[in-house]
Tab-separated table of C-alpha atoms and ligand atoms in Angstrom:
chain	number	residue	atom	x	y	z
A	612	UNK	CA	25.261	8.670	22.358
A	613	UNK	CA	26.343	6.281	19.621
A	614	UNK	CA	26.442	8.202	16.332
A	615	UNK	CA	25.331	6.855	12.951
A	616	UNK	CA	28.399	6.335	10.757
A	617	UNK	CA	27.973	8.101	7.382
A	618	UNK	CA	29.720	7.661	4.056
A	619	UNK	CA	29.085	10.603	1.726
A	620	UNK	CA	29.462	10.141	-2.031
A	621	UNK	CA	29.942	13.160	-4.276
A	622	UNK	CA	30.978	14.127	-7.797
A	623	UNK	CA	31.237	17.903	-7.636
A	624	UNK	CA	31.040	21.043	-5.564
A	625	UNK	CA	29.832	19.362	-2.428
A	626	UNK	CA	27.594	22.064	-0.968
A	627	UNK	CA	25.295	19.349	0.397
A	628	UNK	CA	28.336	17.583	1.816
A	629	UNK	CA	29.230	20.892	3.490
A	630	UNK	CA	25.760	21.078	5.033
A	631	UNK	CA	26.295	17.591	6.469
A	632	UNK	CA	29.794	18.476	7.685
A	633	UNK	CA	28.403	21.556	9.445
A	634	UNK	CA	25.559	19.557	11.008
A	635	UNK	CA	27.916	16.835	12.223
A	636	UNK	CA	30.016	19.490	13.934
A	637	UNK	CA	27.013	20.606	16.004
A	638	UNK	CA	26.938	19.324	19.545
A	639	UNK	CA	24.532	16.431	19.927
A	640	UNK	CA	24.015	15.748	16.223
A	641	UNK	CA	23.402	11.992	15.980
A	642	UNK	CA	25.655	11.168	13.000
A	643	UNK	CA	29.286	11.528	11.955
A	644	UNK	CA	31.017	11.340	8.585
A	645	UNK	CA	33.499	8.471	8.389
A	646	UNK	CA	34.531	8.855	4.754
A	647	UNK	CA	33.838	11.021	1.698
A	648	UNK	CA	34.190	9.330	-1.685
A	649	UNK	CA	34.269	11.080	-5.048
A	650	UNK	CA	34.330	9.452	-8.468
A	651	UNK	CA	36.048	12.628	-9.682
A	652	UNK	CA	39.512	13.261	-8.241
A	653	UNK	CA	39.170	17.020	-8.915
A	654	UNK	CA	35.831	17.411	-7.108
A	655	UNK	CA	35.815	20.515	-4.926
A	656	UNK	CA	33.928	18.536	-2.307
A	657	UNK	CA	37.052	16.456	-1.585
A	658	UNK	CA	38.801	19.667	-0.521
A	659	UNK	CA	35.870	20.532	1.724
A	660	UNK	CA	36.211	17.127	3.370
A	661	UNK	CA	39.972	17.465	3.877
A	662	UNK	CA	39.560	20.975	5.261
A	663	UNK	CA	37.150	19.524	7.808
A	664	UNK	CA	39.721	16.863	8.722
A	665	UNK	CA	37.711	14.036	7.169
A	666	UNK	CA	38.941	11.028	5.217
A	667	UNK	CA	38.529	11.948	1.524
A	668	UNK	CA	38.985	9.264	-1.125
A	669	UNK	CA	38.916	9.550	-4.925
A	670	UNK	CA	37.719	6.404	-6.676
A	671	UNK	CA	37.926	7.426	-10.307
A	672	UNK	CA	35.437	5.543	-12.481
A	673	UNK	CA	37.717	6.138	-15.486
A	674	UNK	CA	40.317	3.838	-13.957
A	675	UNK	CA	37.983	0.849	-14.078
A	676	UNK	CA	37.044	-0.990	-17.230
A	677	UNK	CA	33.927	-2.460	-15.668
A	678	UNK	CA	31.339	-0.777	-13.536
A	679	UNK	CA	31.232	-3.768	-11.166
A	680	UNK	CA	34.918	-3.332	-10.268
A	681	UNK	CA	34.427	0.414	-9.688
A	682	UNK	CA	31.460	-0.294	-7.439
A	683	UNK	CA	33.324	-3.062	-5.586
A	684	UNK	CA	36.052	-0.528	-4.800
A	685	UNK	CA	33.442	1.873	-3.414
A	686	UNK	CA	31.780	-0.919	-1.443
A	687	UNK	CA	35.107	-1.990	0.070
A	688	UNK	CA	35.913	1.567	1.067
A	689	UNK	CA	32.504	2.021	2.723
A	690	UNK	CA	32.733	-1.257	4.611
A	691	UNK	CA	36.337	-0.578	5.620
A	692	UNK	CA	35.054	2.571	7.314
A	693	UNK	CA	32.129	0.686	8.891
A	694	UNK	CA	29.625	2.987	7.197
A	695	UNK	CA	26.025	2.461	8.285
A	696	UNK	CA	24.314	4.981	5.992
A	697	UNK	CA	25.488	6.087	2.540
A	698	UNK	CA	24.476	9.626	1.573
A	699	UNK	CA	24.608	10.380	-2.143
A	700	UNK	CA	25.144	14.133	-2.345
A	701	UNK	CA	25.469	15.120	-5.976
A	702	UNK	CA	26.964	11.752	-6.928
A	703	UNK	CA	26.383	11.771	-10.668
A	704	UNK	CA	27.098	8.153	-11.718
A	705	UNK	CA	24.313	5.620	-11.995
A	706	UNK	CA	24.825	2.753	-9.566
A	707	UNK	CA	24.155	-0.842	-10.588
A	708	UNK	CA	21.457	-3.053	-9.099
A	709	UNK	CA	24.043	-5.200	-7.287
A	710	UNK	CA	25.579	-2.274	-5.458
A	711	UNK	CA	22.181	-0.744	-4.701
A	712	UNK	CA	20.963	-4.123	-3.388
A	713	UNK	CA	23.940	-4.409	-1.061
A	714	UNK	CA	23.010	-1.035	0.468
A	715	UNK	CA	19.232	-1.419	0.358
A	716	UNK	CA	17.580	0.810	2.953
A	717	UNK	CA	21.055	1.984	3.962
A	718	UNK	CA	21.616	4.465	1.090
A	719	UNK	CA	19.818	7.759	0.477
A	720	UNK	CA	19.974	10.347	-2.290
A	721	UNK	CA	19.076	13.998	-2.729
A	722	UNK	CA	17.483	15.088	-5.979
A	723	UNK	CA	16.562	18.623	-7.065
A	724	UNK	CA	12.898	18.098	-7.954
A	725	UNK	CA	9.617	17.070	-6.405
A	726	UNK	CA	9.891	13.387	-7.271
A	727	UNK	CA	8.415	11.489	-9.015
A	728	UNK	CA	8.385	14.542	-11.339
A	729	UNK	CA	11.562	15.492	-13.168
A	730	UNK	CA	13.874	12.570	-12.672
A	731	UNK	CA	17.274	12.875	-14.329
A	732	UNK	CA	19.149	16.015	-15.331
A	733	UNK	CA	18.231	19.694	-15.904
A	734	UNK	CA	15.331	19.449	-13.475
A	735	UNK	CA	15.033	23.198	-12.859
A	736	UNK	CA	15.050	24.172	-16.539
A	737	UNK	CA	12.429	21.527	-17.327
A	738	UNK	CA	10.165	22.677	-14.483
A	739	UNK	CA	10.437	26.299	-15.679
A	740	UNK	CA	9.699	25.280	-19.254
A	741	UNK	CA	6.569	23.425	-18.131
A	742	UNK	CA	5.325	26.423	-16.130
A	743	UNK	CA	4.725	24.448	-12.943
A	744	UNK	CA	4.131	26.642	-9.896
A	745	UNK	CA	6.237	24.590	-7.522
A	746	UNK	CA	9.705	23.190	-7.917
A	747	UNK	CA	11.305	21.308	-5.076
A	748	UNK	CA	13.759	18.787	-3.802
A	749	UNK	CA	13.506	15.263	-2.445
A	750	UNK	CA	15.501	12.943	-0.237
A	751	UNK	CA	14.765	9.278	-0.828
A	752	UNK	CA	16.121	5.799	-0.243
A	753	UNK	CA	17.892	4.503	-3.330
A	754	UNK	CA	16.475	1.792	-5.545
A	755	UNK	CA	17.988	0.485	-8.798
A	756	UNK	CA	15.784	2.671	-11.012
A	757	UNK	CA	17.214	6.198	-11.324
A	758	UNK	CA	15.850	8.812	-8.877
A	759	UNK	CA	13.382	6.316	-7.490
A	760	UNK	CA	12.761	4.897	-4.052
A	761	UNK	CA	10.853	5.500	-0.813
A	762	UNK	CA	10.610	9.245	-0.166
A	763	UNK	CA	11.867	10.482	3.198
A	764	UNK	CA	11.494	14.264	2.936
A	765	UNK	CA	10.513	16.866	0.339
A	766	UNK	CA	10.401	20.652	0.028
A	767	UNK	CA	7.968	22.437	-2.295
A	768	UNK	CA	9.494	25.658	-3.574
A	769	UNK	CA	7.250	28.267	-5.217
A	770	UNK	CA	8.462	29.482	-8.589
A	771	UNK	CA	8.548	33.286	-8.836
A	772	UNK	CA	7.279	35.042	-11.992
A	773	UNK	CA	10.775	36.267	-12.822
A	774	UNK	CA	12.477	32.985	-11.878
A	775	UNK	CA	15.522	31.972	-13.898
A	776	UNK	CA	17.255	28.616	-13.936
A	777	UNK	CA	20.117	30.116	-11.928
A	778	UNK	CA	17.854	31.638	-9.288
A	779	UNK	CA	15.863	28.413	-8.989
A	780	UNK	CA	19.022	26.304	-8.621
A	781	UNK	CA	20.270	28.640	-5.886
A	782	UNK	CA	16.911	28.711	-4.104
A	783	UNK	CA	16.569	24.931	-4.291
A	784	UNK	CA	20.053	24.399	-2.871
A	785	UNK	CA	19.179	26.411	0.247
A	786	UNK	CA	16.346	23.942	0.890
A	787	UNK	CA	18.563	20.960	0.096
A	788	UNK	CA	21.062	22.165	2.672
A	789	UNK	CA	18.359	22.412	5.331
A	790	UNK	CA	16.812	19.071	4.441
A	791	UNK	CA	19.803	16.756	4.185
A	792	UNK	CA	20.939	17.129	7.804
A	793	UNK	CA	17.297	16.908	8.933
A	794	UNK	CA	16.664	13.698	6.979
A	795	UNK	CA	19.843	12.098	8.314
A	796	UNK	CA	18.757	13.066	11.816
A	797	UNK	CA	15.346	11.433	11.275
A	798	UNK	CA	17.047	8.182	10.289
A	799	UNK	CA	19.750	8.339	12.955
A	800	UNK	CA	17.174	8.866	15.674
A	801	UNK	CA	15.052	5.996	14.404
A	802	UNK	CA	12.141	8.206	13.342
A	803	UNK	CA	11.981	7.099	9.683
A	804	UNK	CA	11.262	3.510	8.714
A	805	UNK	CA	10.905	1.953	5.266
A	806	UNK	CA	7.629	0.110	4.817
A	807	UNK	CA	7.138	-1.270	1.319
A	808	UNK	CA	7.458	1.605	-1.156
A	809	UNK	CA	6.999	4.253	1.505
A	810	UNK	CA	8.797	5.789	4.419
A	811	UNK	CA	6.795	5.955	7.613
A	812	UNK	CA	7.690	8.885	9.847
A	813	UNK	CA	7.064	8.545	13.566
A	814	UNK	CA	3.831	10.256	14.550
A	815	UNK	CA	5.374	12.671	17.000
A	816	UNK	CA	7.708	14.231	14.400
A	817	UNK	CA	6.484	17.739	13.511
A	818	UNK	CA	4.487	18.377	10.344
A	819	UNK	CA	3.704	21.818	8.881
A	820	UNK	CA	0.209	22.874	9.907
A	821	UNK	CA	-0.864	23.875	6.392
A	822	UNK	CA	-0.157	23.270	2.725
A	823	UNK	CA	1.408	25.715	0.301
A	824	UNK	CA	-0.519	27.623	-2.383
A	825	UNK	CA	1.257	29.586	-5.108
A	826	UNK	CA	0.307	32.301	-6.092
A	827	UNK	CA	-1.355	33.159	-2.807
A	828	UNK	CA	-5.131	33.409	-3.310
B	1050	LIG	C1	22.391	19.040	-5.936
B	1050	LIG	O1	21.479	19.976	-6.437
B	1050	LIG	C2	21.767	17.662	-5.907
B	1050	LIG	O2	20.414	17.673	-5.582
B	1050	LIG	C3	21.981	17.210	-7.341
B	1050	LIG	O3	23.273	17.643	-7.663
B	1050	LIG	C4	23.555	18.849	-6.922
B	1050	LIG	C5	24.861	18.668	-6.203
B	1050	LIG	O4	25.277	19.860	-5.617
B	1050	LIG	N1	21.841	15.794	-7.479
B	1050	LIG	C6	21.285	15.193	-8.530
B	1050	LIG	O5	20.889	15.788	-9.505
B	1050	LIG	C7	21.186	13.673	-8.436
B	1050	LIG	N2	20.236	13.165	-9.345
B	1050	LIG	P1	26.417	19.883	-4.516
B	1050	LIG	O6	27.607	19.100	-5.093
B	1050	LIG	O7	26.748	21.330	-4.352
B	1050	LIG	O8	25.890	19.262	-3.259
């Protein structure tokens, strides 16, 4: 089986990266990580990558006067490693339209909200403040507008009455870690296809039988 070649981009702890590392180590998983890039040299995720024996590269945005040069360096690194799919996993720099265009339909992102609600930062706190009954997380193809693009997979996460920001972040991450490897698998196996603003999932891929209601009636 020819595996899809991934480049994972991070800025921090890298728990989603770890979920991808673990998935790629499973027998028969259809993707492999070729390179991990962080814009922060001190990101814990770089250590995770090295521990797993992966190529880990710091491309520090502070060392570049212009964003275009920073993004060119990332692009060169990804192409050098023959990356076929870029996975943004807690990469916290906005990427310019040029870079995004070069990786159109070949770059995905994970975001801790049910997009298109709560783009940007502090998603959990804002959801709690609004009193919504479901939080969530989304994996989507990247477009130049922040946290926008064809949606591949989402989880709806009920908010408990005693929910705190910390508990919601932790709960959401457990879903993120399940979803990221699953979304990459969908793409690697050719079961997700971009069509206009949407992602079409092959008909024979399983769907939950019912919706979610919170609180339960
Ligand atoms: C994750 O919750 C991810 O969804 C979020 O950053 C966290 C990274 O955690 N990404 C964004 O907010 C992007 N807009 P991790 O480094 O432990 O994977």
